[in-house]
mmCIF file of C-alpha atoms in Angstrom:
data_model
loop_
_atom_site.group_PDB
_atom_site.id
_atom_site.type_symbol
_atom_site.label_atom_id
_atom_site.label_comp_id
_atom_site.label_asym_id
_atom_site.label_seq_id
_atom_site.Cartn_x
_atom_site.Cartn_y
_atom_site.Cartn_z
ATOM 1 C CA MET C 89 114.212 86.806 101.438
ATOM 2 C CA ILE C 90 112.198 83.933 100.799
ATOM 3 C CA GLU C 91 112.941 82.215 103.742
ATOM 4 C CA LEU C 92 111.733 85.366 105.818
ATOM 5 C CA GLU C 93 108.526 85.526 103.711
ATOM 6 C CA ARG C 94 107.840 81.757 104.651
ATOM 7 C CA LYS C 95 107.940 82.715 108.280
ATOM 8 C CA ARG C 96 105.166 85.671 108.319
ATOM 9 C CA GLU C 97 102.002 83.831 109.784
ATOM 10 C CA ILE C 98 98.389 85.205 109.367
ATOM 11 C CA LYS C 99 97.592 85.648 113.357
ATOM 12 C CA ARG C 100 93.718 86.394 112.781
ATOM 13 C CA CYS C 101 90.936 85.065 111.060
ATOM 14 C CA VAL C 102 87.536 85.898 110.822
ATOM 15 C CA VAL C 103 84.703 83.436 109.141
ATOM 16 C CA ILE C 104 81.750 85.400 108.464
ATOM 17 C CA THR C 105 78.543 83.507 107.910
ATOM 18 C CA GLY C 106 74.908 83.488 108.641
ATOM 19 C CA MET C 107 71.633 84.028 107.457
ATOM 20 C CA SER C 108 71.383 85.130 103.663
ATOM 21 C CA GLY C 109 70.172 88.900 103.320
ATOM 22 C CA ALA C 110 71.623 89.635 107.039
ATOM 23 C CA GLY C 111 74.340 91.504 106.334
ATOM 24 C CA LYS C 112 77.192 89.120 105.858
ATOM 25 C CA SER C 113 78.526 91.167 102.769
ATOM 26 C CA SER C 114 78.404 94.650 104.965
ATOM 27 C CA ALA C 115 80.162 92.854 107.768
ATOM 28 C CA LEU C 116 82.853 91.951 105.277
ATOM 29 C CA ASN C 117 83.292 95.519 104.446
ATOM 30 C CA VAL C 118 83.549 96.597 107.917
ATOM 31 C CA PHE C 119 86.440 94.090 108.072
ATOM 32 C CA GLU C 120 88.109 95.439 105.100
ATOM 33 C CA ASP C 121 87.953 98.878 106.108
ATOM 34 C CA GLN C 122 89.932 97.908 109.047
ATOM 35 C CA GLY C 123 92.806 96.777 106.997
ATOM 36 C CA PHE C 124 91.617 92.898 106.826
ATOM 37 C CA TYR C 125 91.896 91.014 103.595
ATOM 38 C CA ALA C 126 88.795 90.437 102.621
ATOM 39 C CA ILE C 127 87.626 87.292 100.628
ATOM 40 C CA ASP C 128 83.910 86.729 99.528
ATOM 41 C CA ASN C 129 81.989 83.226 98.961
ATOM 42 C CA LEU C 130 85.344 81.013 99.659
ATOM 43 C CA PRO C 131 84.697 76.936 99.945
ATOM 44 C CA PRO C 132 85.631 76.462 103.574
ATOM 45 C CA THR C 133 88.257 73.621 102.741
ATOM 46 C CA LEU C 134 90.340 76.357 100.816
ATOM 47 C CA LEU C 135 90.847 78.937 103.738
ATOM 48 C CA PRO C 136 94.000 76.894 105.582
ATOM 49 C CA GLN C 137 95.505 76.923 101.893
ATOM 50 C CA LEU C 138 95.140 80.617 101.040
ATOM 51 C CA LEU C 139 96.181 81.639 104.762
ATOM 52 C CA GLU C 140 99.488 80.051 103.956
ATOM 53 C CA VAL C 141 99.706 81.516 100.260
ATOM 54 C CA LEU C 142 98.565 85.148 102.085
ATOM 55 C CA GLY C 143 101.726 84.838 104.433
ATOM 56 C CA SER C 144 103.381 87.430 102.182
ATOM 57 C CA HIS C 145 100.574 89.932 101.839
ATOM 58 C CA GLN C 146 101.502 92.562 103.771
ATOM 59 C CA SER C 147 97.594 93.712 104.934
ATOM 60 C CA ALA C 148 96.481 89.967 105.587
ATOM 61 C CA VAL C 149 99.410 89.932 107.915
ATOM 62 C CA SER C 150 99.124 92.974 109.828
ATOM 63 C CA GLY C 151 95.403 93.110 109.789
ATOM 64 C CA GLY C 152 94.417 89.544 109.320
ATOM 65 C CA VAL C 153 91.977 87.499 106.986
ATOM 66 C CA ALA C 154 87.904 88.245 107.132
ATOM 67 C CA ALA C 155 86.026 85.335 105.066
ATOM 68 C CA VAL C 156 82.457 84.918 103.840
ATOM 69 C CA VAL C 157 81.855 81.013 103.449
ATOM 70 C CA ASP C 158 78.513 79.699 102.010
ATOM 71 C CA VAL C 159 77.482 76.880 104.637
ATOM 72 C CA ARG C 160 74.051 76.189 103.190
ATOM 73 C CA GLY C 161 74.970 72.528 102.575
ATOM 74 C CA GLN C 162 75.689 69.897 104.806
ATOM 75 C CA GLU C 163 78.914 68.958 103.374
ATOM 76 C CA LEU C 164 80.171 72.446 103.764
ATOM 77 C CA LEU C 165 78.875 73.106 107.444
ATOM 78 C CA ASN C 166 81.119 69.968 108.359
ATOM 79 C CA ASP C 167 84.010 71.435 106.344
ATOM 80 C CA LEU C 168 83.433 74.748 108.302
ATOM 81 C CA THR C 169 83.978 72.865 112.001
ATOM 82 C CA ASN C 170 87.376 71.192 110.684
ATOM 83 C CA VAL C 171 88.789 73.988 109.172
ATOM 84 C CA VAL C 172 88.317 76.096 112.058
ATOM 85 C CA ALA C 173 89.331 73.415 114.356
ATOM 86 C CA ARG C 174 92.825 73.319 111.998
ATOM 87 C CA LEU C 175 93.376 76.595 112.428
ATOM 88 C CA ARG C 176 93.017 76.927 116.055
ATOM 89 C CA GLU C 177 95.551 73.953 116.055
ATOM 90 C CA LYS C 178 97.818 75.918 114.043
ATOM 91 C CA ASN C 179 97.368 79.034 116.645
ATOM 92 C CA VAL C 180 95.591 81.332 114.159
ATOM 93 C CA GLN C 181 93.170 83.422 116.277
ATOM 94 C CA THR C 182 89.723 82.187 114.584
ATOM 95 C CA ASP C 183 86.074 83.625 115.294
ATOM 96 C CA ILE C 184 83.205 82.505 113.515
ATOM 97 C CA LEU C 185 80.917 85.546 113.084
ATOM 98 C CA PHE C 186 77.262 84.366 112.466
ATOM 99 C CA VAL C 187 74.934 87.275 111.085
ATOM 100 C CA ASP C 188 71.294 86.765 111.882
ATOM 101 C CA SER C 189 67.791 88.631 111.428
ATOM 102 C CA SER C 190 64.518 87.853 112.061
ATOM 103 C CA ASP C 191 62.579 85.922 109.466
ATOM 104 C CA GLU C 192 60.185 88.771 108.903
ATOM 105 C CA THR C 193 63.065 91.041 108.411
ATOM 106 C CA LEU C 194 64.789 88.688 105.815
ATOM 107 C CA VAL C 195 61.143 88.403 104.123
ATOM 108 C CA ARG C 196 61.227 92.072 103.715
ATOM 109 C CA ARG C 197 64.731 92.435 102.222
ATOM 110 C CA PHE C 198 64.477 89.888 99.395
ATOM 111 C CA GLU C 199 61.147 91.431 98.841
ATOM 112 C CA THR C 200 62.425 94.963 98.630
ATOM 113 C CA THR C 201 65.623 94.023 96.690
ATOM 114 C CA ARG C 202 63.702 91.578 94.001
ATOM 115 C CA ARG C 203 66.296 89.028 94.832
ATOM 116 C CA ARG C 204 65.536 85.450 94.844
ATOM 117 C CA HIS C 205 66.708 83.471 98.272
ATOM 118 C CA PRO C 206 69.435 81.049 97.327
ATOM 119 C CA LEU C 207 67.039 77.958 98.870
ATOM 120 C CA ALA C 208 63.189 79.129 97.794
ATOM 121 C CA GLU C 209 63.697 77.554 94.004
ATOM 122 C CA GLY C 210 59.718 76.307 93.760
ATOM 123 C CA LYS C 211 59.321 77.597 97.181
ATOM 124 C CA THR C 212 57.843 80.872 98.910
ATOM 125 C CA ILE C 213 60.887 83.309 100.469
ATOM 126 C CA LEU C 214 59.766 82.230 103.854
ATOM 127 C CA GLN C 215 59.902 78.814 103.406
ATOM 128 C CA GLY C 216 64.072 78.686 101.968
ATOM 129 C CA ILE C 217 64.776 81.020 104.861
ATOM 130 C CA GLN C 218 63.253 78.126 107.229
ATOM 131 C CA ASP C 219 65.288 75.704 105.147
ATOM 132 C CA GLU C 220 68.773 77.567 105.775
ATOM 133 C CA ARG C 221 67.845 78.413 109.115
ATOM 134 C CA ARG C 222 67.607 74.762 109.848
ATOM 135 C CA LEU C 223 70.667 73.810 107.993
ATOM 136 C CA LEU C 224 72.580 76.401 109.836
ATOM 137 C CA ASN C 225 71.206 75.377 113.333
ATOM 138 C CA GLY C 226 74.297 73.635 114.081
ATOM 139 C CA ILE C 227 77.206 76.499 113.254
ATOM 140 C CA ILE C 228 75.193 79.224 115.208
ATOM 141 C CA LYS C 229 75.645 77.345 118.542
ATOM 142 C CA ASN C 230 79.348 77.119 117.683
ATOM 143 C CA SER C 231 79.747 80.749 116.755
ATOM 144 C CA ASP C 232 81.899 82.866 118.540
ATOM 145 C CA ILE C 233 79.828 86.354 117.998
ATOM 146 C CA ILE C 234 76.578 86.567 116.908
ATOM 147 C CA ILE C 235 74.681 89.770 115.645
ATOM 148 C CA ASP C 236 70.936 90.217 115.126
ATOM 149 C CA THR C 237 70.793 93.193 112.384
ATOM 150 C CA THR C 238 67.042 93.153 112.865
ATOM 151 C CA GLY C 239 66.342 96.760 113.072
ATOM 152 C CA LEU C 240 70.046 97.957 112.905
ATOM 153 C CA LYS C 241 71.072 100.436 110.861
ATOM 154 C CA LEU C 242 74.456 100.315 108.904
ATOM 155 C CA PRO C 243 76.281 102.765 111.311
ATOM 156 C CA ASP C 244 74.830 100.822 114.367
ATOM 157 C CA PHE C 245 75.510 97.655 112.900
ATOM 158 C CA LYS C 246 79.239 98.648 112.318
ATOM 159 C CA ALA C 247 79.626 99.959 115.614
ATOM 160 C CA ARG C 248 78.458 96.795 117.355
ATOM 161 C CA LEU C 249 80.333 94.587 115.000
ATOM 162 C CA LEU C 250 83.810 96.340 115.890
ATOM 163 C CA GLU C 251 82.894 96.285 119.388
ATOM 164 C CA ALA C 252 82.274 92.576 119.470
ATOM 165 C CA ALA C 253 85.523 91.746 117.461
ATOM 166 C CA GLY C 254 87.474 93.854 120.036
ATOM 167 C CA MET C 255 88.330 96.569 117.568
ATOM 168 C CA SER C 256 87.621 100.322 117.600
ATOM 169 C CA ALA C 257 86.361 102.677 114.756
ATOM 170 C CA GLU C 258 89.215 104.202 113.361
ATOM 171 C CA GLU C 259 89.290 107.976 113.120
ATOM 172 C CA PRO C 260 89.544 109.263 109.548
ATOM 173 C CA ALA C 261 92.786 110.241 108.100
ATOM 174 C CA VAL C 262 92.728 114.030 107.681
ATOM 175 C CA ILE C 263 94.246 115.573 104.751
ATOM 176 C CA VAL C 264 95.005 119.023 104.742
ATOM 177 C CA SER C 265 96.204 120.656 101.600
ATOM 178 C CA SER C 266 96.855 124.359 100.151
ATOM 179 C CA PHE C 267 95.653 125.632 97.002
ATOM 180 C CA GLY C 268 95.112 128.663 94.948
ATOM 181 C CA PHE C 269 91.833 129.798 93.896
ATOM 182 C CA LYS C 270 93.215 130.905 90.414
ATOM 183 C CA TYR C 271 93.608 127.490 89.661
ATOM 184 C CA GLY C 272 90.286 126.196 91.141
ATOM 185 C CA PRO C 273 89.380 124.521 94.313
ATOM 186 C CA PRO C 274 89.818 120.662 94.207
ATOM 187 C CA GLN C 275 87.146 118.735 93.206
ATOM 188 C CA ASP C 276 87.438 116.302 96.151
ATOM 189 C CA ALA C 277 87.405 118.781 98.995
ATOM 190 C CA ASP C 278 85.061 118.151 102.012
ATOM 191 C CA TYR C 279 85.652 121.685 103.458
ATOM 192 C CA ILE C 280 87.282 124.448 102.032
ATOM 193 C CA LEU C 281 88.504 127.623 104.118
ATOM 194 C CA ASP C 282 89.246 130.756 102.502
ATOM 195 C CA VAL C 283 92.370 132.662 104.070
ATOM 196 C CA ARG C 284 92.429 135.718 101.599
ATOM 197 C CA PHE C 285 91.513 137.774 104.607
ATOM 198 C CA LEU C 286 95.056 137.603 105.479
ATOM 199 C CA PRO C 287 97.510 140.277 104.231
ATOM 200 C CA ASN C 288 99.229 138.842 101.200
ATOM 201 C CA PRO C 289 103.139 138.388 101.931
ATOM 202 C CA ASN C 290 103.627 138.866 97.473
ATOM 203 C CA TYR C 291 103.121 142.278 97.881
ATOM 204 C CA VAL C 292 106.147 142.261 100.268
ATOM 205 C CA ASP C 293 109.427 142.664 98.635
ATOM 206 C CA GLU C 294 111.400 140.120 101.126
ATOM 207 C CA LEU C 295 108.811 137.492 101.256
ATOM 208 C CA HIS C 296 107.860 137.725 97.403
ATOM 209 C CA LEU C 297 110.077 134.649 96.264
ATOM 210 C CA LEU C 298 109.457 132.637 99.256
ATOM 211 C CA SER C 299 106.630 130.298 100.155
ATOM 212 C CA GLY C 300 104.509 129.739 103.431
ATOM 213 C CA ARG C 301 106.783 126.764 104.257
ATOM 214 C CA ASP C 302 109.693 129.235 105.079
ATOM 215 C CA GLU C 303 109.593 131.016 108.651
ATOM 216 C CA PRO C 304 110.214 134.494 107.756
ATOM 217 C CA VAL C 305 106.588 134.059 105.870
ATOM 218 C CA ARG C 306 105.035 132.433 108.658
ATOM 219 C CA ARG C 307 106.467 135.071 111.236
ATOM 220 C CA TYR C 308 104.876 138.023 109.095
ATOM 221 C CA LEU C 309 101.458 136.155 109.018
ATOM 222 C CA GLU C 310 101.534 135.659 112.973
ATOM 223 C CA GLY C 311 101.824 139.575 113.424
ATOM 224 C CA PHE C 312 98.319 139.653 112.722
ATOM 225 C CA PRO C 313 95.840 138.862 115.458
ATOM 226 C CA ALA C 314 92.879 137.619 112.907
ATOM 227 C CA LEU C 315 95.231 134.794 112.363
ATOM 228 C CA GLY C 316 95.027 133.434 115.678
ATOM 229 C CA GLU C 317 91.539 133.639 116.019
ATOM 230 C CA PHE C 318 91.177 131.977 112.896
ATOM 231 C CA LEU C 319 93.705 128.846 113.849
ATOM 232 C CA SER C 320 91.552 128.382 116.876
ATOM 233 C CA ARG C 321 88.110 128.409 115.432
ATOM 234 C CA ALA C 322 89.331 126.049 112.816
ATOM 235 C CA GLU C 323 91.178 123.920 115.163
ATOM 236 C CA ALA C 324 88.049 123.575 117.079
ATOM 237 C CA LEU C 325 85.769 122.866 114.067
ATOM 238 C CA LEU C 326 87.871 120.612 112.075
ATOM 239 C CA GLY C 327 88.438 118.406 115.297
ATOM 240 C CA TYR C 328 84.930 118.023 115.747
ATOM 241 C CA VAL C 329 84.111 117.161 111.892
ATOM 242 C CA ALA C 330 86.705 114.767 112.120
ATOM 243 C CA SER C 331 85.334 112.649 115.038
ATOM 244 C CA ILE C 332 81.808 112.716 113.527
ATOM 245 C CA TYR C 333 82.924 111.863 109.951
ATOM 246 C CA GLY C 334 84.559 108.440 111.844
ATOM 247 C CA GLU C 335 81.156 107.707 113.122
ATOM 248 C CA THR C 336 79.732 107.501 109.317
ATOM 249 C CA GLY C 337 82.564 104.999 108.429
ATOM 250 C CA LYS C 338 84.170 107.884 106.105
ATOM 251 C CA LYS C 339 88.111 107.003 105.947
ATOM 252 C CA GLN C 340 89.171 110.262 104.870
ATOM 253 C CA LEU C 341 88.237 113.861 105.282
ATOM 254 C CA HIS C 342 89.818 116.556 103.091
ATOM 255 C CA ILE C 343 90.624 119.870 104.166
ATOM 256 C CA CYS C 344 91.452 122.631 101.834
ATOM 257 C CA ILE C 345 92.780 126.065 102.625
ATOM 258 C CA GLY C 346 92.302 128.487 99.487
ATOM 259 C CA CYS C 347 94.402 131.843 98.937
ATOM 260 C CA THR C 348 94.838 133.523 95.578
ATOM 261 C CA GLY C 349 97.962 131.522 94.188
ATOM 262 C CA GLY C 350 98.029 128.634 96.520
ATOM 263 C CA ARG C 351 101.878 129.982 97.613
ATOM 264 C CA HIS C 352 102.071 131.840 100.731
ATOM 265 C CA ARG C 353 99.022 132.271 102.951
ATOM 266 C CA SER C 354 97.226 129.054 102.327
ATOM 267 C CA VAL C 355 100.564 126.965 102.913
ATOM 268 C CA ALA C 356 101.154 128.982 105.631
ATOM 269 C CA VAL C 357 98.006 127.982 107.239
ATOM 270 C CA THR C 358 97.992 124.583 106.127
ATOM 271 C CA GLU C 359 100.929 123.973 107.872
ATOM 272 C CA MET C 360 100.064 125.456 111.060
ATOM 273 C CA LEU C 361 96.617 123.531 111.229
ATOM 274 C CA GLY C 362 98.319 120.113 110.402
ATOM 275 C CA GLU C 363 100.888 120.657 113.357
ATOM 276 C CA ALA C 364 97.788 121.666 115.553
ATOM 277 C CA LEU C 365 95.518 118.431 114.657
ATOM 278 C CA LYS C 366 98.749 116.031 114.833
ATOM 279 C CA LYS C 367 99.451 117.394 118.327
ATOM 280 C CA ALA C 368 95.591 116.462 118.763
ATOM 281 C CA GLY C 369 96.514 112.921 118.256
ATOM 282 C CA ARG C 370 94.823 112.995 114.496
ATOM 283 C CA ARG C 371 96.410 110.787 111.610
ATOM 284 C CA VAL C 372 97.545 113.979 109.587
ATOM 285 C CA LYS C 373 98.888 114.448 106.055
ATOM 286 C CA VAL C 374 99.826 118.100 104.854
ATOM 287 C CA GLN C 375 100.121 118.978 101.150
ATOM 288 C CA HIS C 376 100.510 121.425 98.797
ATOM 289 C CA ARG C 377 98.887 121.542 95.316
ATOM 290 C CA ASP C 378 99.925 124.958 93.831
ATOM 291 C CA ILE C 379 103.143 126.100 95.833
ATOM 292 C CA ASP C 380 105.391 125.647 92.862
ATOM 293 C CA LYS C 381 103.234 127.588 90.133
ATOM 294 C CA GLY C 382 104.920 130.918 90.460
ATOM 295 C CA ASN C 383 103.960 134.208 92.424
ATOM 296 C CA ILE C 384 100.703 135.308 92.151
ATOM 297 C CA TRP C 385 99.694 138.747 92.639
#
């Protein structure tokens, strides 16, 4: 088992650097959301050793490693160049991402957040920015990806970064869950659909002890035309909602289907909607919160 772990290798590493205040931390968050193992403010010389250690970490192996490094000092500039060369010699796909912004934008951001520029001790913010830009001049020339965040809103920055890095924005996972209104709606619901308009199988003797997972309950509900119309409209709505949620960066969409007790109608409809969304190519998880809490009249 130990031998197998030693053979696992990190295939991709993104080194994030650039101007202070330009969006390095935001870039790191984007990569972390895409499954990368994220590291903030790492000295470049430690990166090769860290990648070797992370060979037993699943997310680092499958997704890659993204690291923000501090390259404002001359020694660190040299370290970064050498480290990237060493990683590429080991066949690790290594990209340098440089996040930039105009001097005016950076000054405004530091003034707005009331933060001190790291190189502005005893100087104005603009002087610190200008000193940092001179120090990073060699790095930006050798960067693989350069993104100027001047005037960019966060969703636009994310889209541009994913495109430049050869990745696409992953659609959010869709959780479809049933519940009973008697026990209260789920607190983390994004959308709640009420299916109490359907006839209640709980009043049918042969269905009373069954749940919405059982075929007889499903066939009973499918006998009412309103169900088909409801499912058609719900599928269209939820498909659209999932797509626009993905554009905002939200990684999970929770759709809740409720009936009186959460055992018959909501369970059956949740199963049907889950199946339809899976066929449409969505990443879906189906769950039933109140299915085992007894039959509710």
